[in-house]
Tab-separated table of C-alpha atoms in Angstrom:
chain	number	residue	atom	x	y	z
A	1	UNK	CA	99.893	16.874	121.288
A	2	UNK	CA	99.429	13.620	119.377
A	3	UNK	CA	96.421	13.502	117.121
A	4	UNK	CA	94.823	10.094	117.406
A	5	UNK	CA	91.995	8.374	115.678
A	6	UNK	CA	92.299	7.097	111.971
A	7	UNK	CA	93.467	9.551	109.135
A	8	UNK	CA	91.871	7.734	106.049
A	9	UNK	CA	87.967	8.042	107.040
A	10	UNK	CA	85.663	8.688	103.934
A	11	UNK	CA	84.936	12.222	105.661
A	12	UNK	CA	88.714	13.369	105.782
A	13	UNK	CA	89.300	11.917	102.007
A	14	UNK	CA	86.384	14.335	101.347
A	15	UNK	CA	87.908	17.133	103.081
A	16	UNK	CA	91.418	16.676	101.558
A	17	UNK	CA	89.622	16.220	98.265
A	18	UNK	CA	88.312	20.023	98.544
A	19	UNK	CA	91.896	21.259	97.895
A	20	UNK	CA	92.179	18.954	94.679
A	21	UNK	CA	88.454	20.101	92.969
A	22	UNK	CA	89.288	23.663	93.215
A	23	UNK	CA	92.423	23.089	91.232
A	24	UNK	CA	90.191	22.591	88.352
A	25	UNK	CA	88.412	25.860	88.585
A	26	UNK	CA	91.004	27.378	88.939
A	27	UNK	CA	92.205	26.161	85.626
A	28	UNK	CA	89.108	27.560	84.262
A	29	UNK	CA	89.320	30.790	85.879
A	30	UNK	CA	92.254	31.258	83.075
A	31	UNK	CA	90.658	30.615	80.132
A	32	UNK	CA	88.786	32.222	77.851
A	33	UNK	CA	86.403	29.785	76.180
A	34	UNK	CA	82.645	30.607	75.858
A	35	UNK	CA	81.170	28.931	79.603
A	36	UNK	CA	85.072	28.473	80.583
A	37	UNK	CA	83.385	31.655	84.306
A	38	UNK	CA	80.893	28.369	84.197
A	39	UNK	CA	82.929	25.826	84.531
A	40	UNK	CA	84.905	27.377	86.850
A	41	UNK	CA	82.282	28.380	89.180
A	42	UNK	CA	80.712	24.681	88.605
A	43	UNK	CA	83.720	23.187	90.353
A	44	UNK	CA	84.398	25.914	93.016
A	45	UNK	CA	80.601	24.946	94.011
A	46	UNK	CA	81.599	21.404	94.194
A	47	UNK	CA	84.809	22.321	96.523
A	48	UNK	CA	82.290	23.979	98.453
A	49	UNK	CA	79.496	20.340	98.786
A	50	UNK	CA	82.410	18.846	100.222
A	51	UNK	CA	82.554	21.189	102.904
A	52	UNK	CA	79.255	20.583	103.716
A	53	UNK	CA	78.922	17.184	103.540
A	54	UNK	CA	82.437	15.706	105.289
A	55	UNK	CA	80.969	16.730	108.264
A	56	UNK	CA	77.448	15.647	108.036
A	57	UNK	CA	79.220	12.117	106.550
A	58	UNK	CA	81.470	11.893	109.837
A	59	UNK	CA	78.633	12.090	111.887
A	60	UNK	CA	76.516	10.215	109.830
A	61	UNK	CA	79.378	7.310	109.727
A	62	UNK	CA	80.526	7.804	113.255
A	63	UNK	CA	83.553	9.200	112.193
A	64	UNK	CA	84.453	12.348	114.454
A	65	UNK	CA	88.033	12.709	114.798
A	66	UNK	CA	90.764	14.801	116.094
A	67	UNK	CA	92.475	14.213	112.682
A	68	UNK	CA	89.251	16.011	110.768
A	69	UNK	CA	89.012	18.771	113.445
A	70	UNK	CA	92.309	19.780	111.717
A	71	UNK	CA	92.657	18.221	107.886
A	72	UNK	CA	88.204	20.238	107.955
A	73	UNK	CA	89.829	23.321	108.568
A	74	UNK	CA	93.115	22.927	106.415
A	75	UNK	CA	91.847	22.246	103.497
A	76	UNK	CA	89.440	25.082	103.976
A	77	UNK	CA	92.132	27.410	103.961
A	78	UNK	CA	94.458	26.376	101.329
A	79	UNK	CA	91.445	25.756	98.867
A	80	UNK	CA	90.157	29.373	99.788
A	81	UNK	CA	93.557	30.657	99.671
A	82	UNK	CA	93.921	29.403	96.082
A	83	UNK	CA	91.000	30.562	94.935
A	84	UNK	CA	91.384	34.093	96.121
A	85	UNK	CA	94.730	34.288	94.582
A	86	UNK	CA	93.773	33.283	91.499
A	87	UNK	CA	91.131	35.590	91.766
A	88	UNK	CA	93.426	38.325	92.118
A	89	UNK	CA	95.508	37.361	89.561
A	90	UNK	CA	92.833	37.669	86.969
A	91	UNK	CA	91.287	40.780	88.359
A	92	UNK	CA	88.744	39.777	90.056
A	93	UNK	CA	89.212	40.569	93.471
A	94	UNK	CA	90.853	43.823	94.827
A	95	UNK	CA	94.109	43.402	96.421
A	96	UNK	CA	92.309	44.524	100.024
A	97	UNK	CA	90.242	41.992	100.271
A	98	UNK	CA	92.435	38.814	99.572
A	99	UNK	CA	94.833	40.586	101.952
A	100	UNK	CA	92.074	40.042	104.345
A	101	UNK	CA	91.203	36.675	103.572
A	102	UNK	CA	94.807	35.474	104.114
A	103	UNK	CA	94.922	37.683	107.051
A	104	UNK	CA	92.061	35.699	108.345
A	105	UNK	CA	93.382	32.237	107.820
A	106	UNK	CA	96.774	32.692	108.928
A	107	UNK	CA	95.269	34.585	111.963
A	108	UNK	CA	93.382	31.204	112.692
A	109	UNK	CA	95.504	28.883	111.833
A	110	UNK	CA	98.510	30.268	114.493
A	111	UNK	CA	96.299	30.714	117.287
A	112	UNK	CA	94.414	27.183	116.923
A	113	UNK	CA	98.271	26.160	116.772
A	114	UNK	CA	98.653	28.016	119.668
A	115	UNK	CA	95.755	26.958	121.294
A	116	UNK	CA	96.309	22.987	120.313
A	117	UNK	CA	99.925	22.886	121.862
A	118	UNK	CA	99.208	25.322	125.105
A	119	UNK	CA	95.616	23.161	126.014
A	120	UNK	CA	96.433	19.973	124.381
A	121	UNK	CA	92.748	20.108	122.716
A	122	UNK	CA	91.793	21.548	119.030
A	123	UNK	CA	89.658	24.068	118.944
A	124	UNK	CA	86.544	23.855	117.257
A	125	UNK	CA	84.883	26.299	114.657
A	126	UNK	CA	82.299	28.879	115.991
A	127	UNK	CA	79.032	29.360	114.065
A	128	UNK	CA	80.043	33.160	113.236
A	129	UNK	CA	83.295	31.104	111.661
A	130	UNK	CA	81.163	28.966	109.711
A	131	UNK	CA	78.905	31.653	108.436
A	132	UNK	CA	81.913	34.039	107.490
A	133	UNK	CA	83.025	30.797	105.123
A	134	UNK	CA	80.238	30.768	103.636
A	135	UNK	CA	80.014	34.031	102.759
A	136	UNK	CA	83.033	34.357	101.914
A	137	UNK	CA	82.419	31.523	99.528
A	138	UNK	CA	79.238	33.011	97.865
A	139	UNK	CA	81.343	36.005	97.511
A	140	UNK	CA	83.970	34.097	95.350
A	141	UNK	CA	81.193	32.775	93.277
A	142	UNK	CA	79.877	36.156	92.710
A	143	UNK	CA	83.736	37.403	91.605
A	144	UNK	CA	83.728	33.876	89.221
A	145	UNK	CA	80.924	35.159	87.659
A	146	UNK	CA	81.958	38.572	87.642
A	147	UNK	CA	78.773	39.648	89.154
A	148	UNK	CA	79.918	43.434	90.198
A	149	UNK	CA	77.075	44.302	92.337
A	150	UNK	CA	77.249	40.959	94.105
A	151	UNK	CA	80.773	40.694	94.120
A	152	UNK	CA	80.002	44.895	95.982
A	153	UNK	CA	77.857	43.300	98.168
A	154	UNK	CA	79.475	39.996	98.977
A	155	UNK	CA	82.991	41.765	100.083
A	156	UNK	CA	80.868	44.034	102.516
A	157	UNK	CA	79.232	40.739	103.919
A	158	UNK	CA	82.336	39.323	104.085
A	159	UNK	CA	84.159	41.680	105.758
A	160	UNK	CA	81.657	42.392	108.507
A	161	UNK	CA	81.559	38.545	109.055
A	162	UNK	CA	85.423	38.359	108.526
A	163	UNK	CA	86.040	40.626	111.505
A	164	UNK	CA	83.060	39.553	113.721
A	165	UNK	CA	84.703	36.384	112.897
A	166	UNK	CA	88.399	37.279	114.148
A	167	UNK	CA	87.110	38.798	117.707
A	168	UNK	CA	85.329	35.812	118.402
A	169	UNK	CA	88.112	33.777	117.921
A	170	UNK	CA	90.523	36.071	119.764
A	171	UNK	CA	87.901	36.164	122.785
A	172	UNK	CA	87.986	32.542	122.453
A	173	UNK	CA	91.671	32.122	122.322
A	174	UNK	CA	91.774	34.560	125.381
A	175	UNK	CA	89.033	32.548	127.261
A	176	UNK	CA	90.678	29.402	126.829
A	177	UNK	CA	94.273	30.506	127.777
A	178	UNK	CA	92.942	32.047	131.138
């Protein structure tokens, strides 16, 4: 399948900029200054306005295209994916749950592959997607701050919203392919 449409739309440049302003937290994540868990969370919050707003800009500019129904999602993933490692890396996160995180994306990612070269159409995000992002999300805020009973609470969230989020997309996938 050929993706068609223009690539450089202010909404995609927003949604490839996602991976780019989490680099920066990230950086933070690994030092040890005073507000360094501030800074860090500050920009991981701003990684996280640009997923709202690239799509409310697209629509707002009339710019809907095949090429952000996949950069949206991409960047999602690698800027989550760098986060949670990160995460891990300084302790933040049990080893479990960015297991599932990854898990999750890659799932995703190889079935909308799938899905995009069987049907010739990209699939779109569900709502039960979009909330398990988010919660995930709030959840990597909570491990920023290193917030233990949020954090507690967060990876319970997320992994009820994780899963509900993987059967919906494999019922999906399975609807689709029939």
């Amino acid at each position: 399948m050929q993706i068609g449409g223009r690539f450089w739309t202010l909404s995609n440049i927003i949604s490839l900029s996602r991976v780019f302003v989490v680099l920066p937290g990230i950086w933070w994540l690994f030092q040890t200054g005073e507000h360094a868990r501030l800074w860090a969370t500050l920009w991981f919050v701003l990684a996280a306005l640009t997923d709202a707003v690239d799509g409310m800009i697209a629509r707002w500019l009339n710019q809907v295209s095949e090429w952000g129904k996949v950069i949206d999602p991409f960047a999602d993933k690698v800027s989550v994916a760098l986060a949670v490692v990160a995460l891990y890396v300084t302790g933040d996160i049990p080893l479990w749950f960015l297991i599932l995180l990854v898990f999750r994306d890659v799932a995703i990612f190889i079935a909308a592959t799938l899905m995009t070269a069987r049907l010739q159409t990209i699939p779109v995000s569900s709502w039960v997607g979009k909330v398990a992002v988010t919660v995930m999300g709030i959840t990597l805020i909570f491990a920023t701050l290193q917030w233990e009973a949020g954090l507690q609470w967060g990876m319970v969230i997320s992994t009820i919203f994780v899963v509900a989020s993987l059967i919906d997309y494999a019922k999906r996938m399975m609807a689709a392919l029939r």
